[in-house]
Amino acid sequence: MAYSTAADTLVPIEAPKAHPLSGSFRKNMALPVHRWFRYSAGFSAAWAEQEIKARKGKGSVRVCDPFAGSGTTLIAAQRVGADARGVESHPFVARVAKAKLRWGADIGAFTARAERVVKLAGQGALPDPLPDLLAKIFEPEKLRRLLGLREALLSVSEHDEIDELLWLVLVAILRACSPAGTAQWQYVLPNKTKSRVADPVNAFRAQVAQMATDMLFMQALPGVGDAKVKVADARETAGAPDGWADLVVTSPPYPNNFDYADATRIEMTFLGEIASWGDLQGTVRKHLIRSCSQHMVRYDATAPLEDALLDPIGEELRDTYDQLDAVRREKGGRKAYHSMVVAYFHDLAACWHSLRRAVAEGGEVLFVIGDSAPYGVHLPVERWLGELALAAGFEDYTFTKLRDRNTSPLWKSRKHDVRLHEGILRVTG
Ligand SMILES: C[S@@+](CC[C@H](N)C(=O)[O-])C[C@H]1O[C@@H](n2cnc3c(N)ncnc32)[C@H](O)[C@@H]1O
């Protein structure tokens, strides 16, 4: 596969060789635009593109993603000439996706304004008080340089799409400029350090150059689709007009205690949007599907367990709730997984209803999903989600397992021996 544009050194998208999830977001880091921000929660762009292409082969296709994340599906749709709509309720992540969709901006104006930023940027002022996290992960000199870039960015702002791209340039380089280790899922690892720490100005220039290259590449593609993302909640809207979408390609949060709010703590602290971990609840977590136990403060599962929305799985869910409540007591009451499981499926039931409104009859919904086993109690996630989809008005579901999880004896974070898997839940009708 060869490209005839100036950007032909970029890695072309090929159908995944092993299975669609292999490499997940890591492989996207070689792909134009996808690579602008490393969002480890993302999935394989090649797989998304392949699915959209296959559907497009049968006629026109309009794609929707109610958990748009950093925009993988939306950009994949654009590349194969399909229109796409998405929602993402994490405000920082939605802003990343929006900025990525600005690849059509004037490249000369983008690079020229970026150079003005570099020329204007001096040593920025440290916030007072300095948040502990920033003090812990940045050398003071580098932090001042990064803050200087931020001040310069604000001073040249024209409130346009180039501002959005330059914002992304800055947030995308933060981690590379810190000597602190960050895990695959973007938590800070205080005991790990990086051997190579980037210089802020060099990293800024390199990110601008990469983005300009990708913009040139995308702008040379023929017949690109139109894509939009909104900051909105998938429990209320899938982001598309009623009956608009023929295909949904998405991945919801899994009920596995991963905290999406915490995943962007570094960036949001740097931007002054939060001062500490405690601020995440009010600024981010309250907008998200309740998939981690941190959500469960003051949650009472009694009414949701009786709600008709959960009828199709009600009995099994109640049993699971009781089991988890019992295990929790044995463990000294530490994690409220019993409530989390109820809240999670209640939230997802609401999402199926908003998806039913957005998806045309005969449409297809693809969820990349994995099961989980909090405290070792297995949750048959794909079956319960399938049943909830049928109750919302879809006709059929199938699940294709793509890989096993929780199998490595070396995996240090293993807390139980339950075999887990991940795959594609395909809902139709
Ligand atoms: C598995 S990730 C999807 C990542 C995406 N496929 C990508 O490539 O970047 C799930 C996403 O759902 C978002 N999310 C959680 N609750 C949501 C809600 N109620 N409405 C919309 N998005 C939500 C999370 O912030 C997260 O970005």
CSV table of C-alpha atoms and ligand atoms in Angstrom, one decimal:
chain,number,residue,atom,x,y,z
A,1,MET,CA,0.0,0.0,0.0
A,2,ALA,CA,1.6,3.3,-1.0
A,3,TYR,CA,0.6,7.0,-0.6
A,4,SER,CA,1.3,9.6,-3.2
A,5,THR,CA,1.2,12.6,-0.8
A,6,ALA,CA,4.1,14.4,0.7
A,7,ALA,CA,3.4,12.5,3.8
A,8,ASP,CA,4.0,9.1,2.3
A,9,THR,CA,6.5,8.1,5.0
A,10,LEU,CA,3.6,7.6,7.4
A,11,VAL,CA,2.6,4.1,8.2
A,12,PRO,CA,-0.5,3.2,6.2
A,13,ILE,CA,-3.4,1.5,7.8
A,14,GLU,CA,-3.5,-2.2,7.2
A,15,ALA,CA,-6.0,-4.7,8.4
A,16,PRO,CA,-4.8,-6.1,11.7
A,17,LYS,CA,-3.0,-9.4,11.3
A,18,ALA,CA,-3.6,-11.1,14.6
A,19,HIS,CA,-6.9,-10.0,16.1
A,20,PRO,CA,-8.6,-6.7,15.9
A,21,LEU,CA,-7.7,-5.6,19.4
A,22,SER,CA,-4.0,-6.5,19.2
A,23,GLY,CA,-1.8,-3.6,20.1
A,24,SER,CA,-5.0,-1.6,21.0
A,25,PHE,CA,-4.0,2.1,21.2
A,26,ARG,CA,-0.2,1.5,21.1
A,27,LYS,CA,-0.3,0.8,17.3
A,28,ASN,CA,-2.3,3.9,16.7
A,29,MET,CA,0.8,5.9,17.8
A,30,ALA,CA,2.1,5.2,14.3
A,31,LEU,CA,-1.0,6.5,12.5
A,32,PRO,CA,-1.7,10.1,11.3
A,33,VAL,CA,-3.8,12.2,13.7
A,34,HIS,CA,-4.5,9.2,16.0
A,35,ARG,CA,-1.0,9.6,17.3
A,36,TRP,CA,-1.4,13.2,18.5
A,37,PHE,CA,-2.3,12.2,22.0
A,38,ARG,CA,-1.6,8.9,23.8
A,39,TYR,CA,-4.9,7.9,25.3
A,40,SER,CA,-4.3,4.3,26.4
A,41,ALA,CA,-8.1,3.7,26.8
A,42,GLY,CA,-8.4,3.9,23.1
A,43,PHE,CA,-8.8,0.9,20.8
A,44,SER,CA,-7.3,-0.1,17.5
A,45,ALA,CA,-8.0,2.4,14.7
A,46,ALA,CA,-7.2,-0.2,12.1
A,47,TRP,CA,-10.0,-2.4,13.4
A,48,ALA,CA,-12.5,0.5,13.5
A,49,GLU,CA,-11.6,1.4,10.0
A,50,GLN,CA,-12.0,-2.2,8.8
A,51,GLU,CA,-15.5,-2.5,10.3
A,52,ILE,CA,-16.7,0.8,8.8
A,53,LYS,CA,-15.3,-0.1,5.4
A,54,ALA,CA,-17.0,-3.4,5.5
A,55,ARG,CA,-20.3,-1.8,6.2
A,56,LYS,CA,-19.7,0.9,3.6
A,57,GLY,CA,-19.2,-1.7,1.0
A,58,LYS,CA,-22.9,-2.6,1.4
A,59,GLY,CA,-24.1,1.1,1.0
A,60,SER,CA,-23.7,4.4,2.7
A,61,VAL,CA,-22.8,4.4,6.3
A,62,ARG,CA,-23.2,6.9,9.2
A,63,VAL,CA,-21.2,6.1,12.2
A,64,CYS,CA,-21.9,6.9,15.8
A,65,ASP,CA,-19.7,6.6,18.9
A,66,PRO,CA,-21.3,7.3,22.3
A,67,PHE,CA,-18.0,6.8,24.1
A,68,ALA,CA,-15.9,8.7,21.7
A,69,GLY,CA,-12.8,9.0,23.9
A,70,SER,CA,-10.0,10.6,22.0
A,71,GLY,CA,-11.9,10.1,18.7
A,72,THR,CA,-10.5,6.9,17.2
A,73,THR,CA,-13.8,5.8,15.6
A,74,LEU,CA,-14.5,9.3,14.4
A,75,ILE,CA,-11.2,9.7,12.6
A,76,ALA,CA,-11.3,6.1,11.3
A,77,ALA,CA,-14.8,7.0,9.8
A,78,GLN,CA,-13.5,10.2,8.2
A,79,ARG,CA,-10.6,8.3,6.5
A,80,VAL,CA,-13.0,5.9,4.8
A,81,GLY,CA,-15.4,8.6,3.7
A,82,ALA,CA,-18.1,8.0,6.3
A,83,ASP,CA,-19.8,10.8,8.4
A,84,ALA,CA,-19.6,10.3,12.1
A,85,ARG,CA,-21.0,11.7,15.3
A,86,GLY,CA,-19.8,11.1,18.9
A,87,VAL,CA,-20.2,12.1,22.5
A,88,GLU,CA,-17.7,12.0,25.3
A,89,SER,CA,-18.5,13.1,28.8
A,90,HIS,CA,-15.0,13.5,30.2
A,91,PRO,CA,-14.3,17.2,29.5
A,92,PHE,CA,-10.6,16.9,29.0
A,93,VAL,CA,-10.8,13.8,26.7
A,94,ALA,CA,-13.6,15.4,24.7
A,95,ARG,CA,-11.4,18.4,24.1
A,96,VAL,CA,-8.6,16.1,22.9
A,97,ALA,CA,-11.0,14.5,20.4
A,98,LYS,CA,-12.3,17.9,19.2
A,99,ALA,CA,-8.8,19.2,18.7
A,100,LYS,CA,-7.9,16.1,16.6
A,101,LEU,CA,-10.8,16.7,14.4
A,102,ARG,CA,-9.3,20.1,13.5
A,103,TRP,CA,-6.7,18.6,11.2
A,104,GLY,CA,-8.3,20.5,8.3
A,105,ALA,CA,-7.0,23.9,9.7
A,106,ASP,CA,-4.6,26.1,7.7
A,107,ILE,CA,-1.2,24.5,8.2
A,108,GLY,CA,0.8,27.6,7.5
A,109,ALA,CA,-1.2,29.6,10.1
A,110,PHE,CA,-0.8,26.8,12.6
A,111,THR,CA,3.0,26.5,12.3
A,112,ALA,CA,3.4,30.3,12.2
A,113,ARG,CA,1.4,30.8,15.4
A,114,ALA,CA,3.3,27.9,17.0
A,115,GLU,CA,6.6,29.7,16.3
A,116,ARG,CA,5.3,32.9,17.8
A,117,VAL,CA,4.4,30.9,20.9
A,118,VAL,CA,8.0,29.6,21.1
A,119,LYS,CA,9.5,33.1,20.6
A,120,LEU,CA,7.3,34.6,23.3
A,121,ALA,CA,7.6,31.8,25.8
A,122,GLY,CA,9.8,32.6,28.8
A,123,GLN,CA,9.9,31.1,32.3
A,124,GLY,CA,6.3,31.0,33.4
A,125,ALA,CA,5.0,31.7,36.9
A,126,LEU,CA,4.6,28.8,39.2
A,127,PRO,CA,1.0,28.5,40.6
A,128,ASP,CA,0.7,29.4,44.3
A,129,PRO,CA,0.2,27.1,46.0
A,130,LEU,CA,2.0,24.7,43.8
A,131,PRO,CA,-0.1,21.5,43.5
A,132,ASP,CA,1.8,18.5,45.1
A,133,LEU,CA,1.5,16.4,42.0
A,134,LEU,CA,3.3,19.1,39.8
A,135,ALA,CA,6.0,19.5,42.4
A,136,LYS,CA,6.5,15.8,42.5
A,137,ILE,CA,6.7,15.0,38.8
A,138,PHE,CA,8.4,18.1,37.2
A,139,GLU,CA,11.8,19.6,37.7
A,140,PRO,CA,11.1,23.3,38.6
A,141,GLU,CA,12.9,24.6,35.6
A,142,LYS,CA,11.0,22.4,33.1
A,143,LEU,CA,7.7,23.2,34.7
A,144,ARG,CA,8.4,26.9,34.4
A,145,ARG,CA,9.2,26.4,30.6
A,146,LEU,CA,6.0,24.5,30.2
A,147,LEU,CA,4.0,27.2,32.0
A,148,GLY,CA,5.8,29.8,29.9
A,149,LEU,CA,4.6,28.1,26.8
A,150,ARG,CA,1.1,28.1,28.2
A,151,GLU,CA,1.2,31.8,29.0
A,152,ALA,CA,2.5,32.5,25.5
A,153,LEU,CA,-0.3,30.3,24.0
A,154,LEU,CA,-2.9,32.3,25.8
A,155,SER,CA,-1.4,35.6,24.8
A,156,VAL,CA,-1.6,34.8,21.0
A,157,SER,CA,-5.0,33.3,21.3
A,158,GLU,CA,-7.5,34.2,18.5
A,159,HIS,CA,-10.3,31.9,19.9
A,160,ASP,CA,-10.2,29.7,16.8
A,161,GLU,CA,-9.4,26.2,15.7
A,162,ILE,CA,-5.6,26.9,15.7
A,163,ASP,CA,-5.9,27.6,19.5
A,164,GLU,CA,-7.4,24.2,19.9
A,165,LEU,CA,-4.6,22.5,18.0
A,166,LEU,CA,-1.9,24.4,20.0
A,167,TRP,CA,-3.6,23.5,23.2
A,168,LEU,CA,-3.3,19.8,22.1
A,169,VAL,CA,0.4,20.3,21.3
A,170,LEU,CA,1.0,21.5,24.8
A,171,VAL,CA,-1.0,18.8,26.7
A,172,ALA,CA,0.5,16.1,24.5
A,173,ILE,CA,4.1,16.8,25.5
A,174,LEU,CA,3.7,17.1,29.3
A,175,ARG,CA,4.5,13.6,30.2
A,176,ALA,CA,7.6,13.4,28.0
A,177,CYS,CA,8.9,16.5,29.9
A,178,SER,CA,8.6,14.8,33.3
A,179,PRO,CA,11.2,12.4,34.7
A,180,ALA,CA,8.4,10.5,36.5
A,181,GLY,CA,7.2,7.2,35.3
A,182,THR,CA,3.7,6.8,34.0
A,183,ALA,CA,2.0,3.4,33.7
A,184,GLN,CA,0.3,2.2,30.6
A,185,TRP,CA,-3.0,3.3,32.0
A,186,GLN,CA,-1.5,6.7,32.7
A,187,TYR,CA,-1.2,6.7,36.4
A,188,VAL,CA,1.9,8.2,37.9
A,189,LEU,CA,4.4,5.6,39.1
A,190,PRO,CA,6.3,7.6,41.7
A,191,ASN,CA,9.0,4.9,42.1
A,192,LYS,CA,9.9,4.8,38.4
A,193,THR,CA,11.8,7.3,36.4
A,194,LYS,CA,12.5,7.9,32.7
A,195,SER,CA,16.0,8.0,31.4
A,196,ARG,CA,15.2,10.5,28.7
A,197,VAL,CA,13.3,13.7,29.6
A,198,ALA,CA,12.3,16.0,26.8
A,199,ASP,CA,13.1,19.7,26.7
A,200,PRO,CA,9.8,21.5,26.6
A,201,VAL,CA,10.6,23.8,23.6
A,202,ASN,CA,12.1,21.0,21.5
A,203,ALA,CA,9.2,18.7,22.4
A,204,PHE,CA,6.7,21.5,21.5
A,205,ARG,CA,8.4,22.0,18.1
A,206,ALA,CA,8.5,18.3,17.4
A,207,GLN,CA,4.9,17.9,18.2
A,208,VAL,CA,3.9,20.8,15.9
A,209,ALA,CA,6.0,19.3,13.1
A,210,GLN,CA,4.4,15.9,13.5
A,211,MET,CA,0.9,17.4,13.5
A,212,ALA,CA,1.6,19.6,10.5
A,213,THR,CA,2.8,16.5,8.6
A,214,ASP,CA,-0.4,14.6,9.5
A,215,MET,CA,-2.6,17.6,8.6
A,216,LEU,CA,-1.0,17.7,5.1
A,217,PHE,CA,-1.6,13.9,4.8
A,218,MET,CA,-5.2,14.1,5.8
A,219,GLN,CA,-5.9,17.2,3.7
A,220,ALA,CA,-4.6,15.3,0.6
A,221,LEU,CA,-7.1,12.4,1.1
A,222,PRO,CA,-10.0,12.4,-1.2
A,223,GLY,CA,-13.6,12.1,0.0
A,224,VAL,CA,-13.1,12.4,3.7
A,225,GLY,CA,-16.2,12.1,5.9
A,226,ASP,CA,-17.6,14.8,8.2
A,227,ALA,CA,-17.1,14.1,11.9
A,228,LYS,CA,-18.3,15.9,15.1
A,229,VAL,CA,-18.0,15.3,18.8
A,230,LYS,CA,-19.9,16.8,21.6
A,231,VAL,CA,-19.3,16.9,25.3
A,232,ALA,CA,-22.4,15.0,26.4
A,233,ASP,CA,-23.5,12.0,28.4
A,234,ALA,CA,-24.1,8.7,26.6
A,235,ARG,CA,-26.9,7.8,29.1
A,236,GLU,CA,-28.9,10.7,27.7
A,237,THR,CA,-27.8,11.0,24.1
A,238,ALA,CA,-25.7,9.1,21.6
A,239,GLY,CA,-24.9,12.4,19.9
A,240,ALA,CA,-26.8,11.8,16.6
A,241,PRO,CA,-30.4,12.7,15.5
A,242,ASP,CA,-33.0,9.9,15.9
A,243,GLY,CA,-32.5,7.1,13.4
A,244,TRP,CA,-29.4,8.7,12.0
A,245,ALA,CA,-26.7,6.1,12.5
A,246,ASP,CA,-26.4,2.7,10.7
A,247,LEU,CA,-23.3,1.6,12.6
A,248,VAL,CA,-22.0,2.2,16.1
A,249,VAL,CA,-18.3,1.4,16.7
A,250,THR,CA,-17.4,1.9,20.3
A,251,SER,CA,-16.0,0.7,23.6
A,252,PRO,CA,-17.7,1.6,26.9
A,253,PRO,CA,-15.9,1.6,30.2
A,254,TYR,CA,-15.6,-1.9,31.6
A,255,PRO,CA,-16.8,-2.6,35.1
A,256,ASN,CA,-13.2,-3.2,36.2
A,257,ASN,CA,-12.6,-0.3,38.6
A,258,PHE,CA,-10.5,1.7,36.1
A,259,ASP,CA,-10.8,5.4,37.0
A,260,TYR,CA,-11.0,7.5,33.8
A,261,ALA,CA,-11.1,10.6,35.8
A,262,ASP,CA,-7.7,9.9,37.4
A,263,ALA,CA,-6.2,9.0,34.0
A,264,THR,CA,-5.8,12.6,33.0
A,265,ARG,CA,-4.9,14.0,36.5
A,266,ILE,CA,-1.5,15.2,35.3
A,267,GLU,CA,-2.8,17.3,32.4
A,268,MET,CA,-5.8,18.7,34.3
A,269,THR,CA,-3.6,19.7,37.2
A,270,PHE,CA,-1.1,21.4,34.9
A,271,LEU,CA,-4.0,23.3,33.3
A,272,GLY,CA,-5.3,24.5,36.7
A,273,GLU,CA,-8.6,22.7,36.2
A,274,ILE,CA,-8.1,20.7,39.4
A,275,ALA,CA,-5.9,21.3,42.4
A,276,SER,CA,-5.9,17.8,43.8
A,277,TRP,CA,-7.3,14.3,43.4
A,278,GLY,CA,-10.3,15.3,45.5
A,279,ASP,CA,-11.4,17.7,42.8
A,280,LEU,CA,-11.8,14.9,40.2
A,281,GLN,CA,-15.2,13.9,41.5
A,282,GLY,CA,-16.9,17.2,40.9
A,283,THR,CA,-15.1,18.1,37.6
A,284,VAL,CA,-15.0,14.7,35.9
A,285,ARG,CA,-16.2,11.6,37.6
A,286,LYS,CA,-19.7,12.7,38.2
A,287,HIS,CA,-20.2,12.9,34.4
A,288,LEU,CA,-19.0,9.3,33.7
A,289,ILE,CA,-20.5,5.8,33.7
A,290,ARG,CA,-20.0,4.4,37.2
A,291,SER,CA,-17.4,1.8,36.5
A,292,CYS,CA,-15.1,2.2,39.5
A,293,SER,CA,-15.7,2.0,43.3
A,294,GLN,CA,-14.6,5.7,43.8
A,295,HIS,CA,-17.9,6.6,42.3
A,296,MET,CA,-19.9,4.9,45.0
A,297,VAL,CA,-19.8,7.4,47.8
A,298,ARG,CA,-23.4,7.8,49.2
A,299,TYR,CA,-24.9,5.5,46.5
A,300,ASP,CA,-27.9,3.5,47.5
A,301,ALA,CA,-28.6,0.5,45.1
A,302,THR,CA,-32.1,-0.2,46.5
A,303,ALA,CA,-34.2,1.8,44.0
A,304,PRO,CA,-32.0,1.0,40.9
A,305,LEU,CA,-32.3,-2.8,41.7
A,306,GLU,CA,-36.0,-2.4,41.5
A,307,ASP,CA,-36.0,-0.3,38.4
A,308,ALA,CA,-37.6,-1.8,35.3
A,309,LEU,CA,-34.6,-0.8,33.2
A,310,LEU,CA,-32.7,-3.7,34.9
A,311,ASP,CA,-35.5,-6.3,34.7
A,312,PRO,CA,-33.8,-8.5,32.1
A,313,ILE,CA,-30.9,-9.2,34.5
A,314,GLY,CA,-32.5,-8.3,37.8
A,315,GLU,CA,-32.4,-11.7,39.5
A,316,GLU,CA,-28.8,-12.5,38.6
A,317,LEU,CA,-27.8,-8.9,39.4
A,318,ARG,CA,-29.4,-9.1,42.9
A,319,ASP,CA,-27.5,-12.4,43.6
A,320,THR,CA,-24.2,-10.8,42.5
A,321,TYR,CA,-24.9,-7.8,44.6
A,322,ASP,CA,-25.5,-10.0,47.7
A,323,GLN,CA,-22.4,-12.0,47.0
A,324,LEU,CA,-20.2,-8.9,46.6
A,325,ASP,CA,-21.7,-7.4,49.7
A,326,ALA,CA,-20.8,-10.5,51.7
A,327,VAL,CA,-17.2,-10.6,50.3
A,328,ARG,CA,-16.9,-6.9,51.1
A,329,ARG,CA,-17.8,-7.5,54.7
A,330,GLU,CA,-15.2,-10.3,54.9
A,331,LYS,CA,-12.6,-7.8,53.5
A,332,GLY,CA,-13.5,-5.1,56.0
A,333,GLY,CA,-15.8,-3.2,53.8
A,334,ARG,CA,-13.1,-1.7,51.6
A,335,LYS,CA,-14.5,-1.6,48.1
A,336,ALA,CA,-18.1,-1.0,47.2
A,337,TYR,CA,-18.1,-3.3,44.2
A,338,HIS,CA,-21.6,-4.5,45.1
A,339,SER,CA,-23.0,-1.0,44.4
A,340,MET,CA,-20.7,-0.3,41.5
A,341,VAL,CA,-22.1,-3.3,39.6
A,342,VAL,CA,-25.7,-2.2,40.0
A,343,ALA,CA,-24.8,1.4,39.1
A,344,TYR,CA,-22.8,0.2,36.1
A,345,PHE,CA,-25.5,-1.9,34.5
A,346,HIS,CA,-28.2,0.7,35.3
A,347,ASP,CA,-26.1,3.3,33.4
A,348,LEU,CA,-25.5,1.0,30.5
A,349,ALA,CA,-29.2,0.1,30.3
A,350,ALA,CA,-29.8,3.9,29.9
A,351,CYS,CA,-27.2,4.0,27.2
A,352,TRP,CA,-28.9,1.2,25.2
A,353,HIS,CA,-32.0,3.3,25.2
A,354,SER,CA,-30.3,6.4,23.8
A,355,LEU,CA,-28.5,4.2,21.3
A,356,ARG,CA,-31.9,2.7,20.2
A,357,ARG,CA,-33.1,6.2,19.4
A,358,ALA,CA,-30.0,7.1,17.4
A,359,VAL,CA,-29.6,3.9,15.4
A,360,ALA,CA,-31.8,3.2,12.4
A,361,GLU,CA,-33.8,0.0,12.2
A,362,GLY,CA,-31.5,-2.7,10.8
A,363,GLY,CA,-28.5,-1.0,12.2
A,364,GLU,CA,-25.6,-2.6,13.9
A,365,VAL,CA,-23.8,-1.8,17.2
A,366,LEU,CA,-20.3,-3.0,17.9
A,367,PHE,CA,-19.0,-2.8,21.5
A,368,VAL,CA,-15.4,-3.8,22.3
A,369,ILE,CA,-16.0,-5.2,25.8
A,370,GLY,CA,-14.4,-7.3,28.5
A,371,ASP,CA,-15.8,-9.1,31.4
A,372,SER,CA,-14.5,-8.7,35.0
A,373,ALA,CA,-14.4,-10.3,38.4
A,374,PRO,CA,-14.3,-7.8,41.3
A,375,TYR,CA,-13.3,-9.6,44.4
A,376,GLY,CA,-13.2,-12.8,42.3
A,377,VAL,CA,-17.0,-12.7,41.6
A,378,HIS,CA,-17.4,-13.2,37.9
A,379,LEU,CA,-19.7,-10.7,35.9
A,380,PRO,CA,-20.9,-12.1,32.6
A,381,VAL,CA,-20.7,-8.6,31.1
A,382,GLU,CA,-21.3,-9.3,27.5
A,383,ARG,CA,-24.4,-11.4,28.1
A,384,TRP,CA,-25.9,-8.9,30.5
A,385,LEU,CA,-25.2,-6.1,28.1
A,386,GLY,CA,-26.7,-8.1,25.3
A,387,GLU,CA,-29.9,-8.7,27.3
A,388,LEU,CA,-30.2,-5.0,28.1
A,389,ALA,CA,-29.8,-4.2,24.5
A,390,LEU,CA,-32.7,-6.5,23.6
A,391,ALA,CA,-34.8,-4.9,26.3
A,392,ALA,CA,-34.1,-1.5,24.7
A,393,GLY,CA,-35.5,-2.7,21.4
A,394,PHE,CA,-32.6,-4.3,19.5
A,395,GLU,CA,-33.3,-7.7,18.0
A,396,ASP,CA,-30.2,-9.9,18.4
A,397,TYR,CA,-26.7,-10.1,19.8
A,398,THR,CA,-23.7,-12.2,19.5
A,399,PHE,CA,-20.3,-12.2,21.1
A,400,THR,CA,-17.0,-13.0,19.5
A,401,LYS,CA,-14.2,-13.6,22.0
A,402,LEU,CA,-10.9,-12.2,20.8
A,403,ARG,CA,-8.5,-12.8,23.6
A,404,ASP,CA,-8.1,-14.1,27.1
A,405,ARG,CA,-7.1,-11.8,30.0
A,406,ASN,CA,-5.9,-12.4,33.5
A,407,THR,CA,-3.8,-15.4,32.4
A,408,SER,CA,-0.3,-14.4,33.1
A,409,PRO,CA,1.2,-15.7,36.3
A,410,LEU,CA,3.6,-12.7,36.1
A,411,TRP,CA,0.9,-10.1,36.1
A,412,LYS,CA,1.6,-8.4,39.5
A,413,SER,CA,-1.8,-6.8,39.8
A,414,ARG,CA,-3.7,-10.1,39.6
A,415,LYS,CA,-6.1,-10.2,42.5
A,416,HIS,CA,-7.9,-13.5,41.6
A,417,ASP,CA,-7.7,-16.5,39.3
A,418,VAL,CA,-10.9,-16.0,37.3
A,419,ARG,CA,-10.3,-16.4,33.6
A,420,LEU,CA,-11.4,-13.2,31.8
A,421,HIS,CA,-11.8,-12.4,28.1
A,422,GLU,CA,-12.3,-9.5,25.8
A,423,GLY,CA,-14.1,-9.4,22.4
A,424,ILE,CA,-16.8,-7.8,20.3
A,425,LEU,CA,-20.4,-7.7,21.3
A,426,ARG,CA,-22.4,-7.3,18.0
A,427,VAL,CA,-26.0,-6.1,18.5
A,428,THR,CA,-28.3,-5.8,15.5
A,429,GLY,CA,-31.8,-4.8,14.7
B,1,LIG,C1,-12.9,2.6,26.5
B,1,LIG,S1,-12.9,4.3,26.4
B,1,LIG,C2,-13.2,4.6,24.7
B,1,LIG,C3,-12.0,5.1,24.0
B,1,LIG,C4,-12.1,5.4,22.6
B,1,LIG,N1,-12.5,4.2,21.8
B,1,LIG,C5,-10.8,5.9,22.0
B,1,LIG,O1,-10.3,5.3,21.1
B,1,LIG,O2,-10.3,6.9,22.5
B,1,LIG,C6,-14.4,4.8,27.1
B,1,LIG,C7,-14.7,6.3,27.1
B,1,LIG,O3,-16.0,6.5,27.6
B,1,LIG,C8,-16.0,7.7,28.3
B,1,LIG,N2,-17.2,7.8,29.1
B,1,LIG,C9,-17.5,7.4,30.3
B,1,LIG,N3,-18.7,7.6,30.7
B,1,LIG,C10,-19.3,8.3,29.7
B,1,LIG,C11,-20.6,8.8,29.5
B,1,LIG,N4,-21.6,8.7,30.5
B,1,LIG,N5,-20.9,9.4,28.3
B,1,LIG,C12,-20.0,9.5,27.4
B,1,LIG,N6,-18.7,9.0,27.5
B,1,LIG,C13,-18.4,8.4,28.7
B,1,LIG,C14,-14.7,7.7,29.1
B,1,LIG,O4,-14.3,9.0,29.5
B,1,LIG,C15,-13.8,7.1,28.0
B,1,LIG,O5,-13.1,8.0,27.3
